[in-house]
Structure formats: structure tokens, C-alpha cells
Amino acid sequence: MRTRPLLIAPSILAADFARLGEEVRAIDRAGADYIHIDVMDGHFVPNISFGAPIMDSIRGLTKKPFDVHLMIAPADPHLESFARAGADIITVHAEACPHLDRTLQAVRAMGRKAGVSLNPATPASVLKHVLDRLDLILVMSVNPGFGGQSFIPAMLEKISEIRGMVGNRNIDIEVDGGITRHTAGDAVRAGANVLVAGSAIFKARDYAAEIRAIRAAATSVAV
């Protein structure tokens, strides 16, 4: 199977919102590969985070790709606004998109990379008929809607199954939820190559040191 580059994507959901611009600049300098943006609507998930205008306000602060995770339903009416606000990757939830193939086509038609996210109880099999529409698959290793949760070990089997489904396709496998220097290695060993970390990074005194620690833990098992 093709080896994918290991990427660290700090989630700004865990940032200090009172100084969000400074936080974005800080993780950029600290070595983030992506800026992960968790959008929550209070409907598909329990909490509300922020929308496209906030994202647009920080777009000019970094050249790092914006990895936008839409935890919203319906997602389709909002794709264009997030594309215009500077999303590089737009990931929707399979559970929130009854016409998933059409949604992914729409994202790609906007010139953005298309991703699908699966909640913990959603089987990998839902990806079978849309694999060739995808640039990224996001495995939720916690139940979405809250930061600071613990990694669900059962998701390692799902990551491994998806790794097998992807084969040599040009698709990244991302994991979001409970990623720390202690869980990163297991996620990568199972087949992930993009790691989303929120609390682990933003609660650390030294963002750069924590990103290096997560990367080192993941790299030590990468094959």
C-alpha cells in the first residue's frame, strides 16, 4: 500500500476564542500541517461552535490548509459559504448527507478536496460506493460534539478496515478524538496518516513541543 505523509492538524475548537487569531498564528509557527476547523450546529451535534464568517476572519493569518469538518445537518446548503471562506478540504458526515455522492461531487466542483466523516457507530461499509469521490476519510474516535473526550479503542479496527478499503487510492485517513502523544502511535499503526489533536495541543504550555511529541510518537510506528 502507498505510504501517505504524516500530518498533524490542531483543532481550533480547543483554542482560546478570546484570542483566536493569535492561537492560529501560534499553531502555524509551532509546526501544524493543517488547521482543523470543527463546525458544530447544535442540531447534528449538541454544541454550537462557529460558522463561515469566523473562519473567513482568520483565513488571512496562515497559509496552512484549512481542514474543515462540518458537523452540521443539512450540510449541502452551506458548502459554498465555507468554500468561499477559504476551506481547502471540506468534510461532511455520512450520517448528515442522504445524497452523499451528490454532496461530494458538489464539493469537488467547487475546487475543494472532499472528505467524509463517520461517527463511531457508523460502519465503514457506507464508504464502499463513494471511494472514488474522496480525498479524505475522517474516522471519529469519540462521539462528536464535545472536545476533551477519550479515544475509543474500538475505532482502531475501523481504521484498519478503511485502510484496506482504500488500498492505493490517493486518500488520506484522518482520526479525530482523543489524539495525544499516547494514542497517536496506535492510530497510525492501524492505518491513519492525519491526526487531529485539540486539547492535547492547546492545553500544553508549549504547542511546538506537543506537536513534536505527537509527531514523534506517530512516526515511531509509521511504515
PDB file of C-alpha atoms in Angstrom:
ATOM      1  CA  MET A   1       0.000   0.000   0.000  1.00  0.00           C
ATOM      2  CA  ARG A   2       1.086   3.559  -0.674  1.00  0.00           C
ATOM      3  CA  THR A   3       2.697   5.366   2.255  1.00  0.00           C
ATOM      4  CA  ARG A   4       0.997   8.687   2.976  1.00  0.00           C
ATOM      5  CA  PRO A   5       2.689  11.668   4.617  1.00  0.00           C
ATOM      6  CA  LEU A   6       2.061  12.037   8.336  1.00  0.00           C
ATOM      7  CA  LEU A   7       0.178  15.268   9.053  1.00  0.00           C
ATOM      8  CA  ILE A   8      -0.761  16.935  12.347  1.00  0.00           C
ATOM      9  CA  ALA A   9      -3.955  19.008  12.362  1.00  0.00           C
ATOM     10  CA  PRO A  10      -4.560  21.002  15.564  1.00  0.00           C
ATOM     11  CA  SER A  11      -8.269  21.627  16.124  1.00  0.00           C
ATOM     12  CA  ILE A  12      -9.018  25.244  16.944  1.00  0.00           C
ATOM     13  CA  LEU A  13     -12.150  24.096  18.772  1.00  0.00           C
ATOM     14  CA  ALA A  14      -9.824  23.783  21.785  1.00  0.00           C
ATOM     15  CA  ALA A  15      -8.230  27.206  21.272  1.00  0.00           C
ATOM     16  CA  ASP A  16      -8.803  30.296  23.411  1.00  0.00           C
ATOM     17  CA  PHE A  17     -11.564  32.007  21.405  1.00  0.00           C
ATOM     18  CA  ALA A  18     -10.827  35.345  23.038  1.00  0.00           C
ATOM     19  CA  ARG A  19      -7.509  35.358  21.161  1.00  0.00           C
ATOM     20  CA  LEU A  20      -8.304  33.115  18.223  1.00  0.00           C
ATOM     21  CA  GLY A  21      -6.126  34.954  15.724  1.00  0.00           C
ATOM     22  CA  GLU A  22      -3.082  34.677  17.984  1.00  0.00           C
ATOM     23  CA  GLU A  23      -3.814  30.989  18.533  1.00  0.00           C
ATOM     24  CA  VAL A  24      -3.939  30.301  14.795  1.00  0.00           C
ATOM     25  CA  ARG A  25      -0.622  32.069  14.275  1.00  0.00           C
ATOM     26  CA  ALA A  26       0.846  30.159  17.216  1.00  0.00           C
ATOM     27  CA  ILE A  27      -0.017  26.682  15.896  1.00  0.00           C
ATOM     28  CA  ASP A  28       1.202  27.707  12.452  1.00  0.00           C
ATOM     29  CA  ARG A  29       4.597  28.627  13.914  1.00  0.00           C
ATOM     30  CA  ALA A  30       4.538  25.510  16.109  1.00  0.00           C
ATOM     31  CA  GLY A  31       4.530  23.178  13.106  1.00  0.00           C
ATOM     32  CA  ALA A  32       0.896  22.410  12.307  1.00  0.00           C
ATOM     33  CA  ASP A  33       0.402  20.865   8.878  1.00  0.00           C
ATOM     34  CA  TYR A  34      -3.323  21.636   8.703  1.00  0.00           C
ATOM     35  CA  ILE A  35      -5.619  23.943  10.649  1.00  0.00           C
ATOM     36  CA  HIS A  36      -8.567  21.742  11.635  1.00  0.00           C
ATOM     37  CA  ILE A  37     -11.844  23.628  11.907  1.00  0.00           C
ATOM     38  CA  ASP A  38     -14.728  21.883  13.681  1.00  0.00           C
ATOM     39  CA  VAL A  39     -18.067  23.427  12.733  1.00  0.00           C
ATOM     40  CA  MET A  40     -20.956  22.391  15.005  1.00  0.00           C
ATOM     41  CA  ASP A  41     -24.594  23.384  14.635  1.00  0.00           C
ATOM     42  CA  GLY A  42     -26.347  22.414  17.884  1.00  0.00           C
ATOM     43  CA  HIS A  43     -28.544  20.086  15.845  1.00  0.00           C
ATOM     44  CA  PHE A  44     -26.450  17.307  14.339  1.00  0.00           C
ATOM     45  CA  VAL A  45     -24.249  17.545  17.436  1.00  0.00           C
ATOM     46  CA  PRO A  46     -25.149  19.013  20.845  1.00  0.00           C
ATOM     47  CA  ASN A  47     -22.935  22.101  20.803  1.00  0.00           C
ATOM     48  CA  ILE A  48     -22.564  25.167  18.576  1.00  0.00           C
ATOM     49  CA  SER A  49     -19.084  26.355  17.609  1.00  0.00           C
ATOM     50  CA  PHE A  50     -18.782  28.915  14.794  1.00  0.00           C
ATOM     51  CA  GLY A  51     -19.565  29.421  11.121  1.00  0.00           C
ATOM     52  CA  ALA A  52     -18.055  30.602   7.871  1.00  0.00           C
ATOM     53  CA  PRO A  53     -17.683  34.312   8.863  1.00  0.00           C
ATOM     54  CA  ILE A  54     -15.381  33.430  11.782  1.00  0.00           C
ATOM     55  CA  MET A  55     -13.387  31.120   9.544  1.00  0.00           C
ATOM     56  CA  ASP A  56     -13.104  33.835   6.926  1.00  0.00           C
ATOM     57  CA  SER A  57     -11.795  36.262   9.555  1.00  0.00           C
ATOM     58  CA  ILE A  58      -8.765  34.056  10.280  1.00  0.00           C
ATOM     59  CA  ARG A  59      -8.080  32.834   6.750  1.00  0.00           C
ATOM     60  CA  GLY A  60      -5.525  35.544   6.093  1.00  0.00           C
ATOM     61  CA  LEU A  61      -3.454  34.661   9.166  1.00  0.00           C
ATOM     62  CA  THR A  62      -1.913  31.467   7.799  1.00  0.00           C
ATOM     63  CA  LYS A  63      -1.161  29.752   4.518  1.00  0.00           C
ATOM     64  CA  LYS A  64      -1.683  26.314   6.063  1.00  0.00           C
ATOM     65  CA  PRO A  65      -4.605  24.345   4.560  1.00  0.00           C
ATOM     66  CA  PHE A  66      -7.963  24.754   6.282  1.00  0.00           C
ATOM     67  CA  ASP A  67      -9.287  21.276   7.043  1.00  0.00           C
ATOM     68  CA  VAL A  68     -12.986  21.962   7.623  1.00  0.00           C
ATOM     69  CA  HIS A  69     -15.087  19.347   9.417  1.00  0.00           C
ATOM     70  CA  LEU A  70     -18.802  20.093   9.048  1.00  0.00           C
ATOM     71  CA  MET A  71     -20.738  18.547  11.923  1.00  0.00           C
ATOM     72  CA  ILE A  72     -23.938  20.053  10.595  1.00  0.00           C
ATOM     73  CA  ALA A  73     -27.179  18.819   9.038  1.00  0.00           C
ATOM     74  CA  PRO A  74     -28.095  19.562   6.380  1.00  0.00           C
ATOM     75  CA  ALA A  75     -24.613  20.300   5.068  1.00  0.00           C
ATOM     76  CA  ASP A  76     -25.346  20.944   1.396  1.00  0.00           C
ATOM     77  CA  PRO A  77     -26.780  24.483   1.728  1.00  0.00           C
ATOM     78  CA  HIS A  78     -23.582  25.640   3.477  1.00  0.00           C
ATOM     79  CA  LEU A  79     -20.874  24.123   1.272  1.00  0.00           C
ATOM     80  CA  GLU A  80     -20.457  27.183  -0.896  1.00  0.00           C
ATOM     81  CA  SER A  81     -20.106  29.593   2.035  1.00  0.00           C
ATOM     82  CA  PHE A  82     -17.294  27.526   3.558  1.00  0.00           C
ATOM     83  CA  ALA A  83     -15.605  27.178   0.184  1.00  0.00           C
ATOM     84  CA  ARG A  84     -15.734  30.959  -0.269  1.00  0.00           C
ATOM     85  CA  ALA A  85     -14.408  31.477   3.269  1.00  0.00           C
ATOM     86  CA  GLY A  86     -11.230  29.608   2.404  1.00  0.00           C
ATOM     87  CA  ALA A  87     -11.741  25.905   3.082  1.00  0.00           C
ATOM     88  CA  ASP A  88      -9.198  23.691   1.346  1.00  0.00           C
ATOM     89  CA  ILE A  89     -10.788  20.421   2.462  1.00  0.00           C
ATOM     90  CA  ILE A  90     -14.493  20.105   3.226  1.00  0.00           C
ATOM     91  CA  THR A  91     -15.512  17.019   5.177  1.00  0.00           C
ATOM     92  CA  VAL A  92     -19.174  16.143   5.645  1.00  0.00           C
ATOM     93  CA  HIS A  93     -20.741  13.440   7.779  1.00  0.00           C
ATOM     94  CA  ALA A  94     -22.171  10.418   6.002  1.00  0.00           C
ATOM     95  CA  GLU A  95     -24.979  10.443   8.588  1.00  0.00           C
ATOM     96  CA  ALA A  96     -25.947  14.013   7.642  1.00  0.00           C
ATOM     97  CA  CYS A  97     -25.953  13.610   3.846  1.00  0.00           C
ATOM     98  CA  PRO A  98     -28.724  11.419   2.418  1.00  0.00           C
ATOM     99  CA  HIS A  99     -27.355  12.029  -1.085  1.00  0.00           C
ATOM    100  CA  LEU A 100     -23.696  11.608  -0.206  1.00  0.00           C
ATOM    101  CA  ASP A 101     -22.406  11.018  -3.720  1.00  0.00           C
ATOM    102  CA  ARG A 102     -24.026  14.236  -4.925  1.00  0.00           C
ATOM    103  CA  THR A 103     -22.646  16.188  -1.963  1.00  0.00           C
ATOM    104  CA  LEU A 104     -19.106  15.008  -2.662  1.00  0.00           C
ATOM    105  CA  GLN A 105     -19.459  15.899  -6.335  1.00  0.00           C
ATOM    106  CA  ALA A 106     -20.562  19.393  -5.299  1.00  0.00           C
ATOM    107  CA  VAL A 107     -17.517  19.876  -3.052  1.00  0.00           C
ATOM    108  CA  ARG A 108     -15.130  18.834  -5.788  1.00  0.00           C
ATOM    109  CA  ALA A 109     -16.942  21.024  -8.331  1.00  0.00           C
ATOM    110  CA  MET A 110     -16.046  23.987  -6.084  1.00  0.00           C
ATOM    111  CA  GLY A 111     -12.376  23.085  -6.436  1.00  0.00           C
ATOM    112  CA  ARG A 112     -12.072  21.777  -2.887  1.00  0.00           C
ATOM    113  CA  LYS A 113     -10.929  18.390  -1.609  1.00  0.00           C
ATOM    114  CA  ALA A 114     -13.809  16.218  -0.432  1.00  0.00           C
ATOM    115  CA  GLY A 115     -13.929  14.228   2.785  1.00  0.00           C
ATOM    116  CA  VAL A 116     -16.410  12.004   4.593  1.00  0.00           C
ATOM    117  CA  SER A 117     -16.566  11.555   8.351  1.00  0.00           C
ATOM    118  CA  LEU A 118     -18.011   8.548  10.167  1.00  0.00           C
ATOM    119  CA  ASN A 119     -19.350   8.555  13.716  1.00  0.00           C
ATOM    120  CA  PRO A 120     -18.163   5.707  15.965  1.00  0.00           C
ATOM    121  CA  ALA A 121     -21.254   3.532  15.386  1.00  0.00           C
ATOM    122  CA  THR A 122     -21.317   4.072  11.606  1.00  0.00           C
ATOM    123  CA  PRO A 123     -19.839   1.124   9.684  1.00  0.00           C
ATOM    124  CA  ALA A 124     -17.019   1.584   7.201  1.00  0.00           C
ATOM    125  CA  SER A 125     -19.164  -0.105   4.553  1.00  0.00           C
ATOM    126  CA  VAL A 126     -21.015   3.171   3.834  1.00  0.00           C
ATOM    127  CA  LEU A 127     -17.866   4.338   2.033  1.00  0.00           C
ATOM    128  CA  LYS A 128     -17.801   1.491  -0.458  1.00  0.00           C
ATOM    129  CA  HIS A 129     -19.570   3.231  -3.326  1.00  0.00           C
ATOM    130  CA  VAL A 130     -18.078   6.715  -2.888  1.00  0.00           C
ATOM    131  CA  LEU A 131     -14.371   5.885  -2.508  1.00  0.00           C
ATOM    132  CA  ASP A 132     -13.533   7.353  -5.903  1.00  0.00           C
ATOM    133  CA  ARG A 133     -15.138  10.663  -4.893  1.00  0.00           C
ATOM    134  CA  LEU A 134     -12.934  11.041  -1.815  1.00  0.00           C
ATOM    135  CA  ASP A 135      -9.697  12.781  -0.906  1.00  0.00           C
ATOM    136  CA  LEU A 136     -10.017  12.157   2.838  1.00  0.00           C
ATOM    137  CA  ILE A 137     -11.825   9.842   5.243  1.00  0.00           C
ATOM    138  CA  LEU A 138     -12.254  11.073   8.818  1.00  0.00           C
ATOM    139  CA  VAL A 139     -12.813   8.443  11.497  1.00  0.00           C
ATOM    140  CA  MET A 140     -14.362   9.877  14.636  1.00  0.00           C
ATOM    141  CA  SER A 141     -12.675   8.213  17.590  1.00  0.00           C
ATOM    142  CA  VAL A 142     -15.055   9.939  20.013  1.00  0.00           C
ATOM    143  CA  ASN A 143     -18.717  10.798  19.712  1.00  0.00           C
ATOM    144  CA  PRO A 144     -18.782  14.240  18.068  1.00  0.00           C
ATOM    145  CA  GLY A 145     -19.898  17.409  19.765  1.00  0.00           C
ATOM    146  CA  PHE A 146     -17.505  17.861  22.677  1.00  0.00           C
ATOM    147  CA  GLY A 147     -13.764  18.381  22.968  1.00  0.00           C
ATOM    148  CA  GLY A 148     -11.550  16.674  25.513  1.00  0.00           C
ATOM    149  CA  GLN A 149     -13.001  13.159  25.238  1.00  0.00           C
ATOM    150  CA  SER A 150     -11.039   9.907  25.484  1.00  0.00           C
ATOM    151  CA  PHE A 151     -10.114   7.847  22.440  1.00  0.00           C
ATOM    152  CA  ILE A 152     -12.454   4.880  21.769  1.00  0.00           C
ATOM    153  CA  PRO A 153     -10.119   1.889  21.236  1.00  0.00           C
ATOM    154  CA  ALA A 154     -12.673   0.009  19.113  1.00  0.00           C
ATOM    155  CA  MET A 155     -12.106   2.581  16.373  1.00  0.00           C
ATOM    156  CA  LEU A 156      -8.677   1.101  15.666  1.00  0.00           C
ATOM    157  CA  GLU A 157     -10.358  -1.849  13.975  1.00  0.00           C
ATOM    158  CA  LYS A 158     -12.421   0.534  11.836  1.00  0.00           C
ATOM    159  CA  ILE A 159      -9.327   2.500  10.822  1.00  0.00           C
ATOM    160  CA  SER A 160      -7.638  -0.731   9.789  1.00  0.00           C
ATOM    161  CA  GLU A 161     -10.687  -1.821   7.790  1.00  0.00           C
ATOM    162  CA  ILE A 162     -10.788   1.522   5.980  1.00  0.00           C
ATOM    163  CA  ARG A 163      -7.064   1.325   5.268  1.00  0.00           C
ATOM    164  CA  GLY A 164      -7.744  -1.961   3.489  1.00  0.00           C
ATOM    165  CA  MET A 165     -10.659  -0.477   1.534  1.00  0.00           C
ATOM    166  CA  VAL A 166      -8.608   2.499   0.383  1.00  0.00           C
ATOM    167  CA  GLY A 167      -5.734   0.403  -0.972  1.00  0.00           C
ATOM    168  CA  ASN A 168      -3.555   2.515  -3.276  1.00  0.00           C
ATOM    169  CA  ARG A 169      -6.116   5.259  -3.815  1.00  0.00           C
ATOM    170  CA  ASN A 170      -4.940   8.822  -3.200  1.00  0.00           C
ATOM    171  CA  ILE A 171      -6.967   9.175   0.013  1.00  0.00           C
ATOM    172  CA  ASP A 172      -5.839  10.364   3.441  1.00  0.00           C
ATOM    173  CA  ILE A 173      -7.194   8.665   6.561  1.00  0.00           C
ATOM    174  CA  GLU A 174      -7.730  11.125   9.381  1.00  0.00           C
ATOM    175  CA  VAL A 175      -8.585  10.425  13.019  1.00  0.00           C
ATOM    176  CA  ASP A 176     -10.283  12.934  15.307  1.00  0.00           C
ATOM    177  CA  GLY A 177     -10.930  12.486  19.011  1.00  0.00           C
ATOM    178  CA  GLY A 178      -8.699  11.767  21.969  1.00  0.00           C
ATOM    179  CA  ILE A 179      -5.479  12.001  19.965  1.00  0.00           C
ATOM    180  CA  THR A 180      -2.475  12.569  22.217  1.00  0.00           C
ATOM    181  CA  ARG A 181       1.165  11.525  22.273  1.00  0.00           C
ATOM    182  CA  HIS A 182      -0.116   8.323  23.941  1.00  0.00           C
ATOM    183  CA  THR A 183      -2.738   7.365  21.322  1.00  0.00           C
ATOM    184  CA  ALA A 184      -1.114   8.692  18.132  1.00  0.00           C
ATOM    185  CA  GLY A 185       1.024   5.611  17.611  1.00  0.00           C
ATOM    186  CA  ASP A 186      -1.938   3.236  17.780  1.00  0.00           C
ATOM    187  CA  ALA A 187      -3.903   5.327  15.275  1.00  0.00           C
ATOM    188  CA  VAL A 188      -1.029   5.388  12.795  1.00  0.00           C
ATOM    189  CA  ARG A 189      -0.298   1.710  13.274  1.00  0.00           C
ATOM    190  CA  ALA A 190      -3.930   0.996  12.382  1.00  0.00           C
ATOM    191  CA  GLY A 191      -3.606   2.990   9.152  1.00  0.00           C
ATOM    192  CA  ALA A 192      -4.193   6.688   9.812  1.00  0.00           C
ATOM    193  CA  ASN A 193      -1.888   9.394   8.476  1.00  0.00           C
ATOM    194  CA  VAL A 194      -3.653  12.621   9.532  1.00  0.00           C
ATOM    195  CA  LEU A 195      -4.050  13.210  13.256  1.00  0.00           C
ATOM    196  CA  VAL A 196      -6.402  15.818  14.687  1.00  0.00           C
ATOM    197  CA  ALA A 197      -5.432  16.965  18.177  1.00  0.00           C
ATOM    198  CA  GLY A 198      -7.265  19.648  20.093  1.00  0.00           C
ATOM    199  CA  SER A 199      -6.970  19.662  23.858  1.00  0.00           C
ATOM    200  CA  ALA A 200      -3.620  17.849  23.807  1.00  0.00           C
ATOM    201  CA  ILE A 201      -2.044  20.766  21.962  1.00  0.00           C
ATOM    202  CA  PHE A 202      -3.959  23.788  23.201  1.00  0.00           C
ATOM    203  CA  LYS A 203      -3.755  22.798  26.859  1.00  0.00           C
ATOM    204  CA  ALA A 204       0.011  22.335  26.594  1.00  0.00           C
ATOM    205  CA  ARG A 205       2.317  25.155  27.679  1.00  0.00           C
ATOM    206  CA  ASP A 206       4.459  24.669  24.583  1.00  0.00           C
ATOM    207  CA  TYR A 207       2.457  23.996  21.408  1.00  0.00           C
ATOM    208  CA  ALA A 208       5.537  23.219  19.326  1.00  0.00           C
ATOM    209  CA  ALA A 209       6.850  20.706  21.851  1.00  0.00           C
ATOM    210  CA  GLU A 210       3.491  18.940  21.993  1.00  0.00           C
ATOM    211  CA  ILE A 211       3.176  18.770  18.203  1.00  0.00           C
ATOM    212  CA  ARG A 212       6.700  17.348  18.040  1.00  0.00           C
ATOM    213  CA  ALA A 213       5.826  14.769  20.714  1.00  0.00           C
ATOM    214  CA  ILE A 214       2.697  13.639  18.868  1.00  0.00           C
ATOM    215  CA  ARG A 215       4.595  13.503  15.576  1.00  0.00           C
ATOM    216  CA  ALA A 216       7.434  11.539  17.168  1.00  0.00           C
ATOM    217  CA  ALA A 217       5.033   9.023  18.707  1.00  0.00           C
ATOM    218  CA  ALA A 218       3.292   8.573  15.378  1.00  0.00           C
ATOM    219  CA  THR A 219       6.473   8.445  13.325  1.00  0.00           C
ATOM    220  CA  SER A 220       7.954   5.752  15.530  1.00  0.00           C
ATOM    221  CA  VAL A 221       5.383   3.258  14.241  1.00  0.00           C
ATOM    222  CA  ALA A 222       4.774   4.648  10.733  1.00  0.00           C
ATOM    223  CA  VAL A 223       5.515   2.220   7.939  1.00  0.00           C
TER     224      VAL A 223
END
